[in-house]
GROMACS .gro file of C-alpha atoms in nm:
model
  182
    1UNK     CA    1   3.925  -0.514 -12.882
    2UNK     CA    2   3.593  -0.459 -12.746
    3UNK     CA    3   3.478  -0.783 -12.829
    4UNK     CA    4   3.761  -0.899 -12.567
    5UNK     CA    5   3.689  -0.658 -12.322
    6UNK     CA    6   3.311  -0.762 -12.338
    7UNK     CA    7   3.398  -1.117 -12.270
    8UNK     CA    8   3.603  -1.009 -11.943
    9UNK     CA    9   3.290  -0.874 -11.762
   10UNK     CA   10   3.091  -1.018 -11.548
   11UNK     CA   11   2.799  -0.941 -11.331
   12UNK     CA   12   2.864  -0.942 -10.983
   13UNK     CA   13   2.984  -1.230 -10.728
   14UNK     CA   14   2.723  -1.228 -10.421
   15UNK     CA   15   2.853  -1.333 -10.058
   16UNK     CA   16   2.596  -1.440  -9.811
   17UNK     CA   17   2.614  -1.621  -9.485
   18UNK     CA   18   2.462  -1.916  -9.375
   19UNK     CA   19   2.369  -2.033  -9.018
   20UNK     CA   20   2.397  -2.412  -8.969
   21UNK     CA   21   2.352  -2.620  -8.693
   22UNK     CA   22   2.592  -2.903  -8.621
   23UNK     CA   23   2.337  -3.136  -8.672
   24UNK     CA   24   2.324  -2.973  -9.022
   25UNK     CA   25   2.706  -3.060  -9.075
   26UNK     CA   26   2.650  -3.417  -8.996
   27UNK     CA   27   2.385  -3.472  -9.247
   28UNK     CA   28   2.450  -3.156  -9.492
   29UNK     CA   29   2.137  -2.891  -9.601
   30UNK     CA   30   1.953  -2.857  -9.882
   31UNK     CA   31   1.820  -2.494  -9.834
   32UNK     CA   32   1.698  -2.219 -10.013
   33UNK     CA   33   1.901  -1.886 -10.024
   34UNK     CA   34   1.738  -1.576 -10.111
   35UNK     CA   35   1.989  -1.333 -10.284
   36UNK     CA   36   1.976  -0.934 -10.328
   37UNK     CA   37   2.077  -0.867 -10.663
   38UNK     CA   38   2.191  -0.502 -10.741
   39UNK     CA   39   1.877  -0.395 -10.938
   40UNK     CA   40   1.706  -0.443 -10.605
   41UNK     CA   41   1.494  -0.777 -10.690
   42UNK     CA   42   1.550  -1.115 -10.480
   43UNK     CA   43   1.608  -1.413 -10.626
   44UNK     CA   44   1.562  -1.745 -10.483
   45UNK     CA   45   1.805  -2.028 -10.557
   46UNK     CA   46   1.853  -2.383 -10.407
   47UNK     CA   47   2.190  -2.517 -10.282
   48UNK     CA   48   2.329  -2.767 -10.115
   49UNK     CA   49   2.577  -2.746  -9.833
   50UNK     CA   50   2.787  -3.092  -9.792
   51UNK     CA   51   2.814  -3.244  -9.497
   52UNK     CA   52   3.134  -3.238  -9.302
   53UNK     CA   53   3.173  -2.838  -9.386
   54UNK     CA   54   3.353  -2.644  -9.122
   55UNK     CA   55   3.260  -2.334  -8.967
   56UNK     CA   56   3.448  -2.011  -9.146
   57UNK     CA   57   3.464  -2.225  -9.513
   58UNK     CA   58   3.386  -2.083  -9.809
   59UNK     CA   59   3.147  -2.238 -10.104
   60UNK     CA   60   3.129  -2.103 -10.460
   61UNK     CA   61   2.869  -2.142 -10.704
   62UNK     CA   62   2.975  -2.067 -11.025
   63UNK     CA   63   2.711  -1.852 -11.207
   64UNK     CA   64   2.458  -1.871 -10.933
   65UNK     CA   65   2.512  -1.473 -10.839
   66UNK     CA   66   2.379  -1.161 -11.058
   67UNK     CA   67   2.263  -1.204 -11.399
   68UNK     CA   68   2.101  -0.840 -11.409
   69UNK     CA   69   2.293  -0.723 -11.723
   70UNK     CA   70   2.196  -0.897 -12.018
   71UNK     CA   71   2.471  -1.042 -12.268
   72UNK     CA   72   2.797  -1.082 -12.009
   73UNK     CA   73   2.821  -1.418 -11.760
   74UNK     CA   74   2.635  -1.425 -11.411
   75UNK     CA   75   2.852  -1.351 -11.134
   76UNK     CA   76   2.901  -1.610 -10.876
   77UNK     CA   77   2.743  -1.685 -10.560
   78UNK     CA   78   2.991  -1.723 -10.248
   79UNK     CA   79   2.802  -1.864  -9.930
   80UNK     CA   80   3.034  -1.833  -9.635
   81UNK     CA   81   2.948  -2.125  -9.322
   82UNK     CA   82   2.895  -1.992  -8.978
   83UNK     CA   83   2.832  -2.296  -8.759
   84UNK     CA   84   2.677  -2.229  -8.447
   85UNK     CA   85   2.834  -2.379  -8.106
   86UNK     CA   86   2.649  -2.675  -7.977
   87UNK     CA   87   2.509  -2.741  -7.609
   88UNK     CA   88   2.657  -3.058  -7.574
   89UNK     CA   89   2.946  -3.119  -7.853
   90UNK     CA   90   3.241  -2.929  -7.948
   91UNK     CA   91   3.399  -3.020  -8.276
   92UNK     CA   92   3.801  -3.097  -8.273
   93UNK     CA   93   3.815  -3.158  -8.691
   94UNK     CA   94   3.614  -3.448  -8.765
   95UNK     CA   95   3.591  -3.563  -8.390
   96UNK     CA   96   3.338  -3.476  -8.156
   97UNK     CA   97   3.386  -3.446  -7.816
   98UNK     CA   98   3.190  -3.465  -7.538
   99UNK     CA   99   3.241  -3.447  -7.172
  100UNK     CA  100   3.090  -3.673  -6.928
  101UNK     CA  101   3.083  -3.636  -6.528
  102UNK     CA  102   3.110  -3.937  -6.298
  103UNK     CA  103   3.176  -3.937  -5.920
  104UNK     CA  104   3.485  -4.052  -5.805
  105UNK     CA  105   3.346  -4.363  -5.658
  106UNK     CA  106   3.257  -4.470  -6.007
  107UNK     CA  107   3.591  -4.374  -6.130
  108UNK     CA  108   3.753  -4.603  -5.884
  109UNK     CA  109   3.530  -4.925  -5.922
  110UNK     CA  110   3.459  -4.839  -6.265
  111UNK     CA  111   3.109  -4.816  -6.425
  112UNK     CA  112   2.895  -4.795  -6.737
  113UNK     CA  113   2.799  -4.440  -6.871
  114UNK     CA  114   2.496  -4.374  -7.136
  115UNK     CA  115   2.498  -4.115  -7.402
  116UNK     CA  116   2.360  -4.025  -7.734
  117UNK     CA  117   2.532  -3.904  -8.025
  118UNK     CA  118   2.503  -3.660  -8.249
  119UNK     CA  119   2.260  -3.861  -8.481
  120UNK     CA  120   2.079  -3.979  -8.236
  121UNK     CA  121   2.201  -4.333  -8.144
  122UNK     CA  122   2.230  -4.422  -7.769
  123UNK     CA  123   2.549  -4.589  -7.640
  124UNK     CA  124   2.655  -4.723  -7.325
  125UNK     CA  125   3.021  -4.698  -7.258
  126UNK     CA  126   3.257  -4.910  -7.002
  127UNK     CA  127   3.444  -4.684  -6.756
  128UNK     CA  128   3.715  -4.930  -6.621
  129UNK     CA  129   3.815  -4.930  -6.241
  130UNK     CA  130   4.107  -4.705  -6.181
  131UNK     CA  131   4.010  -4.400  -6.494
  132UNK     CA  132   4.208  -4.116  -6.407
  133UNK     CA  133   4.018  -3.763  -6.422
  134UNK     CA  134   4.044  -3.601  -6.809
  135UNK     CA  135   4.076  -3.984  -6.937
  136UNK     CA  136   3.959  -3.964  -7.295
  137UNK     CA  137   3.771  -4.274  -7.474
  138UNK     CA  138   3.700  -4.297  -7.811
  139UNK     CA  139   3.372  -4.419  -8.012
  140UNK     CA  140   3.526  -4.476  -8.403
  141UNK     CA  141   3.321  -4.352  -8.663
  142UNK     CA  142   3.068  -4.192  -8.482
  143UNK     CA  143   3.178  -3.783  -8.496
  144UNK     CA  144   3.166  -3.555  -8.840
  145UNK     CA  145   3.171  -3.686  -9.153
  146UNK     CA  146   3.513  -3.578  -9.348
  147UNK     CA  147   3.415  -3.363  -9.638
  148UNK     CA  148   3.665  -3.543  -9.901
  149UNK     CA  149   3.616  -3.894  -9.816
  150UNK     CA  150   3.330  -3.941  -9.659
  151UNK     CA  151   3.451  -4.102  -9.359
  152UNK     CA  152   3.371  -4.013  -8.992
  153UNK     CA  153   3.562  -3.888  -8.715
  154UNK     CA  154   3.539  -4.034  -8.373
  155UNK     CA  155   3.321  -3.920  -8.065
  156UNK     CA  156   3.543  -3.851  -7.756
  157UNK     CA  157   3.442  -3.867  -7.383
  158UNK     CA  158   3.609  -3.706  -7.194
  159UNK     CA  159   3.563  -3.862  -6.844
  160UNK     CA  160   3.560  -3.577  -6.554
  161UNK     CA  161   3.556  -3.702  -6.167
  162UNK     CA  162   3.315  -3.465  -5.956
  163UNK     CA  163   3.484  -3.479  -5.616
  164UNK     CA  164   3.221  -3.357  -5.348
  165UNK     CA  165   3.253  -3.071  -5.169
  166UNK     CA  166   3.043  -3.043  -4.861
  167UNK     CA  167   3.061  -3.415  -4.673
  168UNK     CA  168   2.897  -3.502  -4.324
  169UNK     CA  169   3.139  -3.616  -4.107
  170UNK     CA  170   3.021  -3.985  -4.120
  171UNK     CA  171   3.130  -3.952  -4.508
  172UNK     CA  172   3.466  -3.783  -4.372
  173UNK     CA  173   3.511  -4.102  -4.181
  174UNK     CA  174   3.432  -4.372  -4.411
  175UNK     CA  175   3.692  -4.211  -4.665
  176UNK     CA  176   3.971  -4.146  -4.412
  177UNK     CA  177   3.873  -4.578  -4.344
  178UNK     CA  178   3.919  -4.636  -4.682
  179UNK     CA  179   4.197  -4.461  -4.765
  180UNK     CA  180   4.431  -4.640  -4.399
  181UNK     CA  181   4.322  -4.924  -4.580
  182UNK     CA  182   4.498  -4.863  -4.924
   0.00000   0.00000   0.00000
């Protein structure tokens, strides 16, 4: 009976958070964690957070926690994923999105808009003639990776038309022109 009742013990499970960036979730982190272990040492331990994790998800290590007492398992090591918000992207589940600001003249004759994405790359998208304010374009494959099969989500612009506010009355004129001759 004792025997049995040994066997069921365990040290304990240790929960720490971990800050990422969302650059980190793109590529995944290789980091080392230092962990407070009851009898008051630290210990030092290397993990690896996947890419494609989600803010608020939960990893466990199995055995990676205490291992103070001699003679029963180590507990387990849970590292909870706090993702901090990004000055440009905002994650939708494996898609990023992004908003972009064009004038309303380019969103009537249409014109080319430059960005960079999360990893870096620089793109040039085509905004046709005629996009509508809140039009959203896609770029395939170039948001978050998806943690169980590897494959990316898809960057989305989401094209918003700056209307000015505070026009001369020479630009007051040319638009009433062009709109008597639509």
């Amino acid at each position: 009976f004792g025997f049995q009742q040994r066997q069921q013990q365990r040290n304990k499970t240790i929960n720490i958070t971990v800050d990422l960036s969302l650059e980190d979730v793109l590529k995944g982190k290789d980091l080392d964690a230092e962990l407070a272990v009851p009898n008051g040492r630290k210990k030092i331990i290397n993990i690896s957070i996947p890419s494609g994790i989600d803010h608020g998800q939960q990893i466990r290590y199995q055995g990676m926690g205490d291992a103070s007492i001699q003679g029963i398992p180590p507990g387990d090591l849970i590292v909870n994923i706090r993702v901090a918000p990004h000055p440009i992207f905002r994650r939708e589940g494996d898609s990023l999105v992004i908003e972009k600001n064009i004038s309303m003249w380019e969103a009537v004759l249409g014109c080319n808009v430059d960005l960079q994405t999360l990893d870096g790359k620089k793109l040039t998208i085509t905004v046709p003639p005629g996009t509508q304010p809140e039009t959203v374009m896609s770029c395939r494959n170039e948001g978050l990776p998806n943690m169980r099969n590897r494959q990316r989500g898809n960057l989305l612009i989401k094209i918003k038309v700056v209307i000015p506010r505070n026009l001369t009355a020479a630009q007051i004129a040319a638009v009433e022109n062009c709109k008597n001759g639509f």
